[in-house]
mmCIF file of C-alpha atoms in Angstrom:
data_model
loop_
_atom_site.group_PDB
_atom_site.id
_atom_site.type_symbol
_atom_site.label_atom_id
_atom_site.label_comp_id
_atom_site.label_asym_id
_atom_site.label_seq_id
_atom_site.Cartn_x
_atom_site.Cartn_y
_atom_site.Cartn_z
ATOM 1 C CA MET A 12 -13.256 -28.929 -25.222
ATOM 2 C CA GLY A 13 -16.036 -26.371 -25.540
ATOM 3 C CA THR A 14 -13.957 -23.719 -23.745
ATOM 4 C CA GLU A 15 -15.237 -21.086 -26.189
ATOM 5 C CA MET A 16 -18.577 -21.316 -24.361
ATOM 6 C CA ARG A 17 -17.098 -20.146 -21.069
ATOM 7 C CA PRO A 18 -17.740 -16.537 -20.026
ATOM 8 C CA ARG A 19 -14.653 -14.378 -20.410
ATOM 9 C CA LEU A 20 -13.096 -12.625 -17.446
ATOM 10 C CA VAL A 21 -10.564 -9.939 -18.308
ATOM 11 C CA VAL A 22 -8.353 -8.597 -15.510
ATOM 12 C CA VAL A 23 -6.741 -5.189 -15.993
ATOM 13 C CA GLY A 24 -3.705 -5.003 -13.720
ATOM 14 C CA ASN A 25 -1.344 -7.834 -12.867
ATOM 15 C CA GLY A 26 -0.613 -6.710 -9.304
ATOM 16 C CA MET A 27 -1.306 -8.070 -5.849
ATOM 17 C CA ALA A 28 -5.019 -7.330 -5.437
ATOM 18 C CA GLY A 29 -5.981 -8.446 -8.947
ATOM 19 C CA MET A 30 -4.066 -11.707 -8.827
ATOM 20 C CA ARG A 31 -5.214 -12.480 -5.295
ATOM 21 C CA THR A 32 -8.793 -12.158 -6.592
ATOM 22 C CA VAL A 33 -8.007 -14.594 -9.427
ATOM 23 C CA GLU A 34 -6.417 -17.014 -6.916
ATOM 24 C CA GLU A 35 -9.507 -16.920 -4.695
ATOM 25 C CA LEU A 36 -11.742 -17.350 -7.752
ATOM 26 C CA LEU A 37 -9.784 -20.435 -8.876
ATOM 27 C CA LYS A 38 -10.371 -21.973 -5.422
ATOM 28 C CA LEU A 39 -14.127 -21.397 -5.646
ATOM 29 C CA ALA A 40 -14.787 -22.022 -9.354
ATOM 30 C CA PRO A 41 -11.656 -23.191 -11.177
ATOM 31 C CA ASP A 42 -13.332 -23.776 -14.564
ATOM 32 C CA LEU A 43 -15.944 -21.057 -14.621
ATOM 33 C CA TYR A 44 -14.140 -18.432 -16.706
ATOM 34 C CA ASP A 45 -11.770 -18.094 -19.574
ATOM 35 C CA ILE A 46 -9.298 -15.651 -17.915
ATOM 36 C CA THR A 47 -7.070 -13.057 -19.598
ATOM 37 C CA VAL A 48 -4.759 -10.736 -17.643
ATOM 38 C CA PHE A 49 -3.153 -7.493 -18.846
ATOM 39 C CA GLY A 50 -0.227 -6.034 -16.901
ATOM 40 C CA ALA A 51 1.811 -2.884 -17.481
ATOM 41 C CA GLU A 52 5.057 -4.427 -16.224
ATOM 42 C CA PRO A 53 6.938 -7.011 -18.317
ATOM 43 C CA HIS A 54 6.848 -9.916 -15.832
ATOM 44 C CA GLY A 55 4.667 -11.994 -13.519
ATOM 45 C CA ASN A 56 3.062 -10.724 -10.328
ATOM 46 C CA TYR A 57 5.370 -9.862 -7.417
ATOM 47 C CA ASN A 58 5.020 -8.724 -3.829
ATOM 48 C CA ARG A 59 5.309 -4.923 -3.807
ATOM 49 C CA VAL A 60 5.620 -4.966 -0.031
ATOM 50 C CA LEU A 61 9.039 -6.597 -0.470
ATOM 51 C CA LEU A 62 10.471 -3.862 -2.715
ATOM 52 C CA SER A 63 12.114 -2.338 0.385
ATOM 53 C CA PRO A 64 14.054 -5.494 1.362
ATOM 54 C CA LEU A 65 14.901 -5.898 -2.346
ATOM 55 C CA LEU A 66 16.326 -2.369 -2.382
ATOM 56 C CA ALA A 67 18.173 -2.998 0.884
ATOM 57 C CA GLY A 68 19.694 -6.235 -0.431
ATOM 58 C CA ASP A 69 17.863 -8.627 1.922
ATOM 59 C CA LYS A 70 15.886 -10.220 -0.917
ATOM 60 C CA ASN A 71 16.436 -10.953 -4.595
ATOM 61 C CA VAL A 72 13.906 -10.648 -7.421
ATOM 62 C CA ASP A 73 13.053 -14.373 -7.499
ATOM 63 C CA GLU A 74 12.203 -14.285 -3.804
ATOM 64 C CA ILE A 75 9.612 -11.548 -4.224
ATOM 65 C CA MET A 76 7.734 -13.161 -7.145
ATOM 66 C CA LEU A 77 4.249 -14.336 -6.163
ATOM 67 C CA HIS A 78 3.202 -15.750 -9.532
ATOM 68 C CA PRO A 79 5.908 -16.514 -12.078
ATOM 69 C CA ARG A 80 4.821 -16.868 -15.707
ATOM 70 C CA ALA A 81 4.524 -20.656 -15.337
ATOM 71 C CA TRP A 82 1.679 -20.199 -12.846
ATOM 72 C CA TYR A 83 -0.480 -18.462 -15.461
ATOM 73 C CA ALA A 84 0.160 -21.206 -18.019
ATOM 74 C CA GLU A 85 -0.556 -23.896 -15.429
ATOM 75 C CA HIS A 86 -3.989 -22.401 -14.727
ATOM 76 C CA GLY A 87 -4.827 -21.737 -18.375
ATOM 77 C CA ILE A 88 -4.647 -17.965 -17.878
ATOM 78 C CA THR A 89 -3.577 -15.808 -20.827
ATOM 79 C CA LEU A 90 -1.064 -13.197 -19.616
ATOM 80 C CA HIS A 91 -0.229 -10.101 -21.643
ATOM 81 C CA ALA A 92 2.658 -8.684 -19.602
ATOM 82 C CA GLY A 93 4.068 -5.307 -20.572
ATOM 83 C CA ASP A 94 0.937 -4.468 -22.581
ATOM 84 C CA PRO A 95 -1.290 -2.177 -20.509
ATOM 85 C CA VAL A 96 -4.945 -1.606 -21.345
ATOM 86 C CA LEU A 97 -5.501 1.925 -22.668
ATOM 87 C CA ARG A 98 -9.249 1.896 -23.268
ATOM 88 C CA ILE A 99 -12.420 0.111 -22.195
ATOM 89 C CA ASP A 100 -15.280 0.072 -24.689
ATOM 90 C CA ARG A 101 -18.287 -0.743 -22.516
ATOM 91 C CA LYS A 102 -20.754 -0.781 -25.430
ATOM 92 C CA ARG A 103 -18.824 -3.419 -27.353
ATOM 93 C CA ARG A 104 -17.528 -5.001 -24.107
ATOM 94 C CA VAL A 105 -13.883 -5.068 -25.166
ATOM 95 C CA VAL A 106 -10.659 -3.695 -23.747
ATOM 96 C CA VAL A 107 -7.998 -2.270 -26.049
ATOM 97 C CA ALA A 108 -4.326 -2.654 -25.092
ATOM 98 C CA ARG A 109 -1.359 -0.505 -26.067
ATOM 99 C CA SER A 110 -0.306 -3.053 -28.700
ATOM 100 C CA GLY A 111 -3.708 -2.660 -30.372
ATOM 101 C CA LEU A 112 -4.826 -6.055 -29.094
ATOM 102 C CA GLU A 113 -8.557 -6.214 -28.303
ATOM 103 C CA ALA A 114 -9.967 -8.622 -25.736
ATOM 104 C CA PRO A 115 -13.735 -9.126 -25.328
ATOM 105 C CA TYR A 116 -15.137 -9.583 -21.802
ATOM 106 C CA ASP A 117 -18.283 -10.794 -20.074
ATOM 107 C CA ARG A 118 -16.901 -9.718 -16.704
ATOM 108 C CA LEU A 119 -14.140 -7.171 -16.217
ATOM 109 C CA LEU A 120 -11.982 -6.763 -13.113
ATOM 110 C CA LEU A 121 -10.121 -3.467 -12.706
ATOM 111 C CA ALA A 122 -7.058 -3.704 -10.494
ATOM 112 C CA THR A 123 -5.088 -0.740 -11.793
ATOM 113 C CA GLY A 124 -3.533 0.174 -8.444
ATOM 114 C CA SER A 125 -1.966 3.543 -7.784
ATOM 115 C CA THR A 126 0.928 5.750 -8.853
ATOM 116 C CA PRO A 127 3.397 7.666 -6.665
ATOM 117 C CA PHE A 128 2.330 11.266 -6.206
ATOM 118 C CA VAL A 129 4.939 13.400 -7.929
ATOM 119 C CA LEU A 130 5.198 16.857 -6.368
ATOM 120 C CA PRO A 131 4.065 19.433 -8.930
ATOM 121 C CA VAL A 132 7.307 21.443 -8.738
ATOM 122 C CA PRO A 133 9.746 22.571 -11.432
ATOM 123 C CA GLY A 134 12.380 19.921 -12.195
ATOM 124 C CA ASN A 135 10.208 16.972 -11.207
ATOM 125 C CA THR A 136 10.918 15.178 -14.504
ATOM 126 C CA LEU A 137 14.717 15.512 -14.402
ATOM 127 C CA PRO A 138 16.701 12.276 -14.742
ATOM 128 C CA GLY A 139 17.438 11.055 -11.221
ATOM 129 C CA VAL A 140 13.909 11.766 -9.940
ATOM 130 C CA VAL A 141 12.174 8.471 -9.234
ATOM 131 C CA GLY A 142 9.087 7.068 -7.490
ATOM 132 C CA PHE A 143 9.243 3.984 -5.259
ATOM 133 C CA ARG A 144 6.609 1.750 -6.730
ATOM 134 C CA ASP A 145 7.935 -0.954 -9.024
ATOM 135 C CA LEU A 146 10.931 -3.084 -9.965
ATOM 136 C CA GLN A 147 12.117 -0.513 -12.465
ATOM 137 C CA ASP A 148 12.214 2.170 -9.749
ATOM 138 C CA VAL A 149 14.325 -0.160 -7.605
ATOM 139 C CA ASP A 150 16.732 -0.719 -10.527
ATOM 140 C CA THR A 151 17.063 3.057 -10.979
ATOM 141 C CA MET A 152 17.791 3.527 -7.272
ATOM 142 C CA LEU A 153 20.310 0.668 -7.180
ATOM 143 C CA ALA A 154 22.181 2.162 -10.148
ATOM 144 C CA ALA A 155 22.337 5.511 -8.312
ATOM 145 C CA ALA A 156 23.490 3.816 -5.107
ATOM 146 C CA ARG A 157 26.325 2.070 -6.981
ATOM 147 C CA ARG A 158 27.555 5.499 -8.071
ATOM 148 C CA GLY A 159 27.298 6.657 -4.464
ATOM 149 C CA GLY A 160 26.587 10.276 -3.638
ATOM 150 C CA ARG A 161 23.561 11.875 -2.051
ATOM 151 C CA ALA A 162 19.910 10.928 -2.024
ATOM 152 C CA VAL A 163 16.978 13.062 -0.926
ATOM 153 C CA VAL A 164 13.798 11.164 -0.117
ATOM 154 C CA ILE A 165 10.680 13.335 -0.197
ATOM 155 C CA GLY A 166 8.146 11.882 2.225
ATOM 156 C CA GLY A 167 8.571 10.789 5.850
ATOM 157 C CA GLY A 168 5.895 8.115 5.836
ATOM 158 C CA LEU A 169 6.323 4.359 5.911
ATOM 159 C CA LEU A 170 7.545 4.015 2.326
ATOM 160 C CA GLY A 171 9.874 7.018 2.431
ATOM 161 C CA LEU A 172 11.606 5.778 5.575
ATOM 162 C CA GLU A 173 12.020 2.289 4.125
ATOM 163 C CA ALA A 174 13.555 3.724 0.940
ATOM 164 C CA ALA A 175 15.833 6.036 2.931
ATOM 165 C CA HIS A 176 17.073 3.267 5.205
ATOM 166 C CA ALA A 177 17.721 0.925 2.277
ATOM 167 C CA LEU A 178 19.664 3.588 0.340
ATOM 168 C CA MET A 179 21.694 4.395 3.443
ATOM 169 C CA ARG A 180 22.582 0.701 3.780
ATOM 170 C CA ARG A 181 23.669 0.796 0.143
ATOM 171 C CA GLY A 182 26.188 3.501 1.044
ATOM 172 C CA MET A 183 24.421 6.718 0.082
ATOM 173 C CA ASP A 184 24.288 9.878 2.142
ATOM 174 C CA VAL A 185 20.514 10.209 2.708
ATOM 175 C CA THR A 186 18.230 13.068 3.752
ATOM 176 C CA VAL A 187 14.515 12.552 4.418
ATOM 177 C CA VAL A 188 12.366 15.596 3.771
ATOM 178 C CA HIS A 189 8.911 15.680 5.331
ATOM 179 C CA VAL A 190 6.307 18.423 5.125
ATOM 180 C CA ALA A 191 4.596 17.550 8.454
ATOM 181 C CA VAL A 192 5.872 18.287 11.967
ATOM 182 C CA SER A 193 6.632 14.639 12.745
ATOM 183 C CA LEU A 194 7.526 11.435 10.903
ATOM 184 C CA MET A 195 4.881 8.876 9.913
ATOM 185 C CA ASN A 196 2.183 11.285 11.083
ATOM 186 C CA GLN A 197 -0.549 9.038 9.613
ATOM 187 C CA GLN A 198 0.374 6.176 11.954
ATOM 188 C CA LEU A 199 2.258 7.725 14.846
ATOM 189 C CA ASP A 200 1.540 10.482 17.318
ATOM 190 C CA GLY A 201 4.081 13.250 17.919
ATOM 191 C CA GLU A 202 5.895 11.535 20.779
ATOM 192 C CA ALA A 203 6.364 8.275 18.850
ATOM 193 C CA GLY A 204 7.451 10.300 15.817
ATOM 194 C CA ARG A 205 10.103 12.063 17.929
ATOM 195 C CA LEU A 206 11.473 8.764 19.248
ATOM 196 C CA LEU A 207 11.636 7.442 15.699
ATOM 197 C CA LYS A 208 13.441 10.562 14.469
ATOM 198 C CA GLU A 209 16.077 10.346 17.247
ATOM 199 C CA THR A 210 16.762 6.686 16.467
ATOM 200 C CA LEU A 211 17.034 7.237 12.719
ATOM 201 C CA GLU A 212 19.360 10.200 13.203
ATOM 202 C CA ARG A 213 21.593 8.094 15.461
ATOM 203 C CA ASP A 214 21.688 5.568 12.600
ATOM 204 C CA GLY A 215 22.958 8.281 10.272
ATOM 205 C CA LEU A 216 19.920 9.590 8.382
ATOM 206 C CA SER A 217 19.427 13.363 8.084
ATOM 207 C CA ILE A 218 15.832 14.407 8.643
ATOM 208 C CA LEU A 219 14.256 17.747 7.725
ATOM 209 C CA LEU A 220 10.754 18.312 9.078
ATOM 210 C CA GLU A 221 8.257 21.002 8.031
ATOM 211 C CA ALA A 222 10.274 21.312 4.837
ATOM 212 C CA GLN A 223 8.367 22.301 1.728
ATOM 213 C CA THR A 224 10.008 21.535 -1.579
ATOM 214 C CA GLN A 225 9.914 24.440 -4.010
ATOM 215 C CA GLU A 226 11.999 23.127 -6.869
ATOM 216 C CA ILE A 227 14.244 20.311 -8.002
ATOM 217 C CA VAL A 228 17.352 21.949 -9.407
ATOM 218 C CA GLY A 229 19.614 20.626 -12.124
ATOM 219 C CA ALA A 230 20.880 21.009 -15.675
ATOM 220 C CA GLY A 231 20.196 17.771 -17.498
ATOM 221 C CA LYS A 232 19.984 15.786 -14.237
ATOM 222 C CA VAL A 233 19.163 16.251 -10.573
ATOM 223 C CA GLU A 234 21.675 18.330 -8.642
ATOM 224 C CA ALA A 235 19.786 19.665 -5.608
ATOM 225 C CA VAL A 236 16.434 20.133 -3.909
ATOM 226 C CA ARG A 237 15.488 23.698 -3.046
ATOM 227 C CA PHE A 238 13.003 24.495 -0.285
ATOM 228 C CA VAL A 239 10.502 27.301 0.155
ATOM 229 C CA ASP A 240 12.718 28.958 2.802
ATOM 230 C CA GLY A 241 15.516 29.209 0.202
ATOM 231 C CA SER A 242 17.756 26.494 1.653
ATOM 232 C CA GLU A 243 19.047 23.624 -0.511
ATOM 233 C CA ARG A 244 20.209 20.022 -0.203
ATOM 234 C CA LYS A 245 22.545 18.573 -2.825
ATOM 235 C CA ALA A 246 21.164 15.435 -4.470
ATOM 236 C CA ASP A 247 22.197 12.884 -7.089
ATOM 237 C CA LEU A 248 18.927 10.995 -6.602
ATOM 238 C CA VAL A 249 15.488 12.228 -5.526
ATOM 239 C CA VAL A 250 12.912 9.655 -4.434
ATOM 240 C CA MET A 251 9.256 10.723 -4.408
ATOM 241 C CA ALA A 252 7.557 8.882 -1.570
ATOM 242 C CA ALA A 253 4.938 11.453 -0.620
ATOM 243 C CA GLY A 254 1.934 9.205 -1.034
ATOM 244 C CA VAL A 255 0.116 7.638 -3.972
ATOM 245 C CA ARG A 256 -2.824 8.518 -6.189
ATOM 246 C CA PRO A 257 -5.322 5.856 -7.308
ATOM 247 C CA ASN A 258 -5.137 5.060 -11.039
ATOM 248 C CA VAL A 259 -8.667 5.992 -12.069
ATOM 249 C CA ALA A 260 -8.196 7.397 -15.590
ATOM 250 C CA LEU A 261 -9.131 4.144 -17.316
ATOM 251 C CA GLY A 262 -12.359 3.815 -15.324
ATOM 252 C CA ARG A 263 -13.192 7.500 -15.636
ATOM 253 C CA ASP A 264 -12.639 7.535 -19.398
ATOM 254 C CA ALA A 265 -14.945 4.520 -19.688
ATOM 255 C CA GLY A 266 -17.682 6.521 -17.931
ATOM 256 C CA LEU A 267 -17.608 4.615 -14.633
ATOM 257 C CA HIS A 268 -18.573 6.622 -11.560
ATOM 258 C CA CYS A 269 -15.336 7.846 -9.956
ATOM 259 C CA GLU A 270 -14.604 10.238 -7.116
ATOM 260 C CA ARG A 271 -11.098 10.069 -5.625
ATOM 261 C CA ALA A 272 -11.051 6.503 -6.973
ATOM 262 C CA ILE A 273 -13.389 4.068 -8.763
ATOM 263 C CA VAL A 274 -16.512 3.840 -6.609
ATOM 264 C CA VAL A 275 -17.600 0.290 -5.676
ATOM 265 C CA ASP A 276 -20.379 -1.168 -3.533
ATOM 266 C CA ASP A 277 -20.085 -3.837 -0.814
ATOM 267 C CA THR A 278 -19.650 -6.528 -3.489
ATOM 268 C CA LEU A 279 -16.770 -4.585 -5.148
ATOM 269 C CA GLN A 280 -19.010 -3.945 -8.152
ATOM 270 C CA THR A 281 -18.732 -0.599 -9.941
ATOM 271 C CA TYR A 282 -21.783 1.262 -11.272
ATOM 272 C CA ASP A 283 -21.574 -1.079 -14.300
ATOM 273 C CA PRO A 284 -22.710 -4.522 -13.056
ATOM 274 C CA ARG A 285 -20.307 -6.291 -15.418
ATOM 275 C CA ILE A 286 -17.301 -4.465 -14.011
ATOM 276 C CA TYR A 287 -15.669 -5.058 -10.616
ATOM 277 C CA ALA A 288 -12.659 -3.310 -9.058
ATOM 278 C CA VAL A 289 -10.296 -4.123 -6.183
ATOM 279 C CA GLY A 290 -7.247 -2.709 -4.415
ATOM 280 C CA GLU A 291 -5.722 0.743 -4.446
ATOM 281 C CA CYS A 292 -7.824 1.961 -7.397
ATOM 282 C CA VAL A 293 -11.133 1.647 -5.501
ATOM 283 C CA GLN A 294 -13.173 3.822 -3.195
ATOM 284 C CA HIS A 295 -15.600 2.099 -0.854
ATOM 285 C CA ARG A 296 -17.900 4.192 1.370
ATOM 286 C CA ARG A 297 -15.678 7.278 0.961
ATOM 287 C CA ALA A 298 -12.445 5.448 1.894
ATOM 288 C CA THR A 299 -9.487 4.520 -0.312
ATOM 289 C CA PHE A 300 -6.903 1.872 0.544
ATOM 290 C CA GLY A 301 -3.121 1.665 0.543
ATOM 291 C CA LEU A 302 -2.384 -1.464 2.545
ATOM 292 C CA VAL A 303 -2.312 -5.153 1.725
ATOM 293 C CA ALA A 304 -4.883 -6.375 4.270
ATOM 294 C CA PRO A 305 -7.925 -4.563 2.833
ATOM 295 C CA GLY A 306 -6.838 -5.633 -0.666
ATOM 296 C CA TRP A 307 -6.823 -9.301 0.424
ATOM 297 C CA GLU A 308 -10.282 -8.993 1.979
ATOM 298 C CA GLN A 309 -11.651 -7.236 -1.111
ATOM 299 C CA ALA A 310 -10.194 -10.039 -3.247
ATOM 300 C CA ARG A 311 -12.029 -12.643 -1.148
ATOM 301 C CA VAL A 312 -15.382 -10.884 -1.428
ATOM 302 C CA CYS A 313 -15.025 -9.991 -5.102
ATOM 303 C CA ALA A 314 -14.022 -13.555 -6.031
ATOM 304 C CA ALA A 315 -17.104 -14.912 -4.252
ATOM 305 C CA HIS A 316 -19.343 -12.664 -6.349
ATOM 306 C CA LEU A 317 -17.516 -13.461 -9.589
ATOM 307 C CA ALA A 318 -17.932 -17.153 -8.724
ATOM 308 C CA GLY A 319 -21.673 -16.670 -8.267
ATOM 309 C CA ALA A 320 -21.407 -17.449 -4.537
ATOM 310 C CA GLY A 321 -22.436 -13.921 -3.738
ATOM 311 C CA HIS A 322 -23.328 -13.868 -0.088
ATOM 312 C CA ARG A 323 -20.224 -11.980 1.061
ATOM 313 C CA ARG A 324 -20.025 -8.276 1.746
ATOM 314 C CA TYR A 325 -16.885 -6.185 2.083
ATOM 315 C CA VAL A 326 -16.672 -4.551 5.510
ATOM 316 C CA GLN A 327 -13.868 -2.120 6.286
ATOM 317 C CA ALA A 328 -11.829 -3.178 9.287
ATOM 318 C CA ALA A 329 -9.296 -1.415 11.498
ATOM 319 C CA THR A 330 -5.797 -1.764 10.061
ATOM 320 C CA ALA A 331 -2.440 -2.269 11.711
ATOM 321 C CA THR A 332 0.940 -1.029 10.495
ATOM 322 C CA LYS A 333 4.280 -2.549 11.426
ATOM 323 C CA LEU A 334 7.470 -0.795 10.405
ATOM 324 C CA LYS A 335 10.288 -3.124 9.526
ATOM 325 C CA VAL A 336 13.592 -2.458 7.717
ATOM 326 C CA THR A 337 14.734 0.355 9.981
ATOM 327 C CA GLY A 338 15.626 -1.931 12.871
ATOM 328 C CA ILE A 339 13.088 -0.107 15.006
ATOM 329 C CA ASP A 340 9.934 -1.857 16.022
ATOM 330 C CA LEU A 341 6.784 0.202 15.607
ATOM 331 C CA TYR A 342 3.182 -0.899 15.708
ATOM 332 C CA SER A 343 0.164 1.263 15.042
ATOM 333 C CA ALA A 344 -3.467 0.164 14.897
ATOM 334 C CA GLY A 345 -6.962 1.606 14.785
ATOM 335 C CA ASP A 346 -7.790 5.254 15.332
ATOM 336 C CA ILE A 347 -4.750 6.843 16.912
ATOM 337 C CA ALA A 348 -5.952 10.436 16.674
ATOM 338 C CA GLY A 349 -8.597 10.140 19.374
ATOM 339 C CA GLY A 350 -11.261 12.748 19.871
ATOM 340 C CA VAL A 351 -13.438 14.618 22.332
ATOM 341 C CA ASP A 352 -14.828 11.578 24.137
ATOM 342 C CA THR A 353 -11.680 9.436 24.164
ATOM 343 C CA GLU A 354 -9.058 9.058 26.871
ATOM 344 C CA GLU A 355 -5.475 7.937 26.644
ATOM 345 C CA LEU A 356 -3.204 5.623 28.573
ATOM 346 C CA VAL A 357 0.498 6.351 28.058
ATOM 347 C CA LEU A 358 3.667 4.590 29.140
ATOM 348 C CA ARG A 359 7.080 6.150 28.458
ATOM 349 C CA ASP A 360 10.453 4.622 29.199
ATOM 350 C CA ARG A 361 13.019 6.868 27.563
ATOM 351 C CA GLY A 362 15.966 4.805 28.767
ATOM 352 C CA SER A 363 14.892 1.667 26.946
ATOM 353 C CA GLY A 364 13.250 3.542 24.063
ATOM 354 C CA VAL A 365 9.804 2.157 24.844
ATOM 355 C CA TYR A 366 6.616 4.161 24.312
ATOM 356 C CA LYS A 367 3.031 2.922 24.386
ATOM 357 C CA ARG A 368 -0.153 4.876 23.931
ATOM 358 C CA LEU A 369 -3.639 3.400 23.941
ATOM 359 C CA VAL A 370 -6.736 5.332 22.925
ATOM 360 C CA LEU A 371 -9.877 4.286 24.805
ATOM 361 C CA ALA A 372 -13.540 5.092 24.249
ATOM 362 C CA GLY A 373 -16.377 3.780 26.395
ATOM 363 C CA GLY A 374 -14.417 0.964 28.029
ATOM 364 C CA ARG A 375 -12.954 -0.247 24.725
ATOM 365 C CA VAL A 376 -9.599 0.150 22.999
ATOM 366 C CA THR A 377 -9.960 2.078 19.718
ATOM 367 C CA GLY A 378 -6.297 2.781 18.884
ATOM 368 C CA ALA A 379 -2.753 1.796 19.828
ATOM 369 C CA VAL A 380 0.732 3.147 19.124
ATOM 370 C CA LEU A 381 3.730 1.120 20.257
ATOM 371 C CA VAL A 382 7.435 1.896 19.894
ATOM 372 C CA GLY A 383 10.255 -0.397 20.956
ATOM 373 C CA ASP A 384 8.195 -3.075 22.652
ATOM 374 C CA VAL A 385 5.607 -4.226 20.115
ATOM 375 C CA GLY A 386 5.024 -7.801 21.247
ATOM 376 C CA ASP A 387 1.492 -7.038 22.418
ATOM 377 C CA GLY A 388 0.546 -5.222 19.197
ATOM 378 C CA PRO A 389 -1.540 -8.101 17.766
ATOM 379 C CA TRP A 390 -3.333 -8.525 21.107
ATOM 380 C CA TYR A 391 -4.267 -4.817 21.232
ATOM 381 C CA PHE A 392 -5.334 -5.045 17.576
ATOM 382 C CA ASP A 393 -7.561 -8.001 18.439
ATOM 383 C CA LEU A 394 -9.153 -6.000 21.306
ATOM 384 C CA ILE A 395 -9.801 -3.146 18.853
ATOM 385 C CA GLN A 396 -11.347 -5.436 16.233
ATOM 386 C CA ARG A 397 -13.549 -7.263 18.741
ATOM 387 C CA GLY A 398 -14.588 -4.087 20.532
ATOM 388 C CA ALA A 399 -13.771 -5.969 23.758
ATOM 389 C CA ASP A 400 -14.771 -4.458 27.102
ATOM 390 C CA ILE A 401 -11.516 -3.862 29.010
ATOM 391 C CA SER A 402 -12.892 -2.127 32.118
ATOM 392 C CA SER A 403 -12.002 -5.046 34.403
ATOM 393 C CA PHE A 404 -8.273 -4.852 33.581
ATOM 394 C CA ARG A 405 -7.930 -1.225 32.469
ATOM 395 C CA ASP A 406 -5.301 -0.461 35.127
ATOM 396 C CA ARG A 407 -3.025 -3.239 33.784
ATOM 397 C CA LEU A 408 -3.760 -2.749 30.093
ATOM 398 C CA LEU A 409 -0.497 -0.952 29.260
ATOM 399 C CA PHE A 410 1.569 -3.824 30.648
ATOM 400 C CA GLY A 411 0.295 -6.238 28.046
ATOM 401 C CA GLU A 412 -1.620 -9.461 27.675
ATOM 402 C CA ALA A 413 0.367 -11.512 30.227
ATOM 403 C CA LEU A 414 -0.717 -9.256 33.092
ATOM 404 C CA CYS A 415 -4.317 -8.911 31.884
ATOM 405 C CA ALA A 416 -5.154 -12.578 31.461
ATOM 406 C CA PRO A 417 -8.073 -13.439 33.747
ATOM 407 C CA ALA A 418 -6.883 -15.072 36.969
ATOM 408 C CA ASP A 419 -7.887 -18.730 37.206
#
């Protein structure tokens, strides 16, 4: 067959960004490389975005699999699942896995993702303290939910709220603890955060804002969370959902240039031209990434360069966030903070729980926050991405696309 002549591509990380890159590469150049994949988890690649519905009971494990083991075999890809790479030897061009297995590479793709940030407080390693990142975390949470009792979720962002809602649906008594003054403060402004808090509290969640965790208390397992002001919440389960940290140790130890994450250029190449990186482990023009959309776009560009069709460049785009799971519709896109030279259009309808805020700069929409009525979210997002001039229908903008369509 002569396959031994093919250049070898080794992929470190069997997650969404890495496997999407391989998928795109197979479309462009199906026979170019001999491909080997190393993954830390003992199964195929699954959709991490669906861990929340899995936890809530709306999905099962088979439904969230993106690439079962058969897919790798079908495409002639060697998968080493449950055998993470511990070392990259750039001189010899080999990776060394935990099992001692060595795999030589001509091109290396790092897709090591990120890890939940565990608060550096006493008690953070007690049994019952868990991140919300992988299938094993979900299993741990489901076991706790079957025993019932109380859960404290640390982090009032997207992931924390999804975990809290799912655990509440599984019958636990759940408190969300958030260090900021309002929920989802990365995506929502204060008013939208307040609306969200009221709705979640009506649903039965307890929410503590501006609460700083001092210690996780327990003898042999979690019993309570203690805060800086001295107050406590009893807990049988503590979920850390206070953000993630890019997994850069492997790249850093190999001598690749890293800052907050592994630094890549517009082609997703690291400072070593044989090594590429995609997803949550990369830093591109000072930014790091925690959403699926940029990971997909990076995969597309990186695959083109690996395939030798290297005319594509990765360009950061505005991102949009939709919150599902909680039964509340939220949509957030672009730059919602605004600044000195921006203005805001706001619509509030307390009775129907609708809130809309658009951030404008120079006759263009630069950000949007929607609560309750999110149908026009994609249209606003499109206006943001295109940098469309909205001056001619500015007065109707808040009422949505139907009222802004040009009159025939």
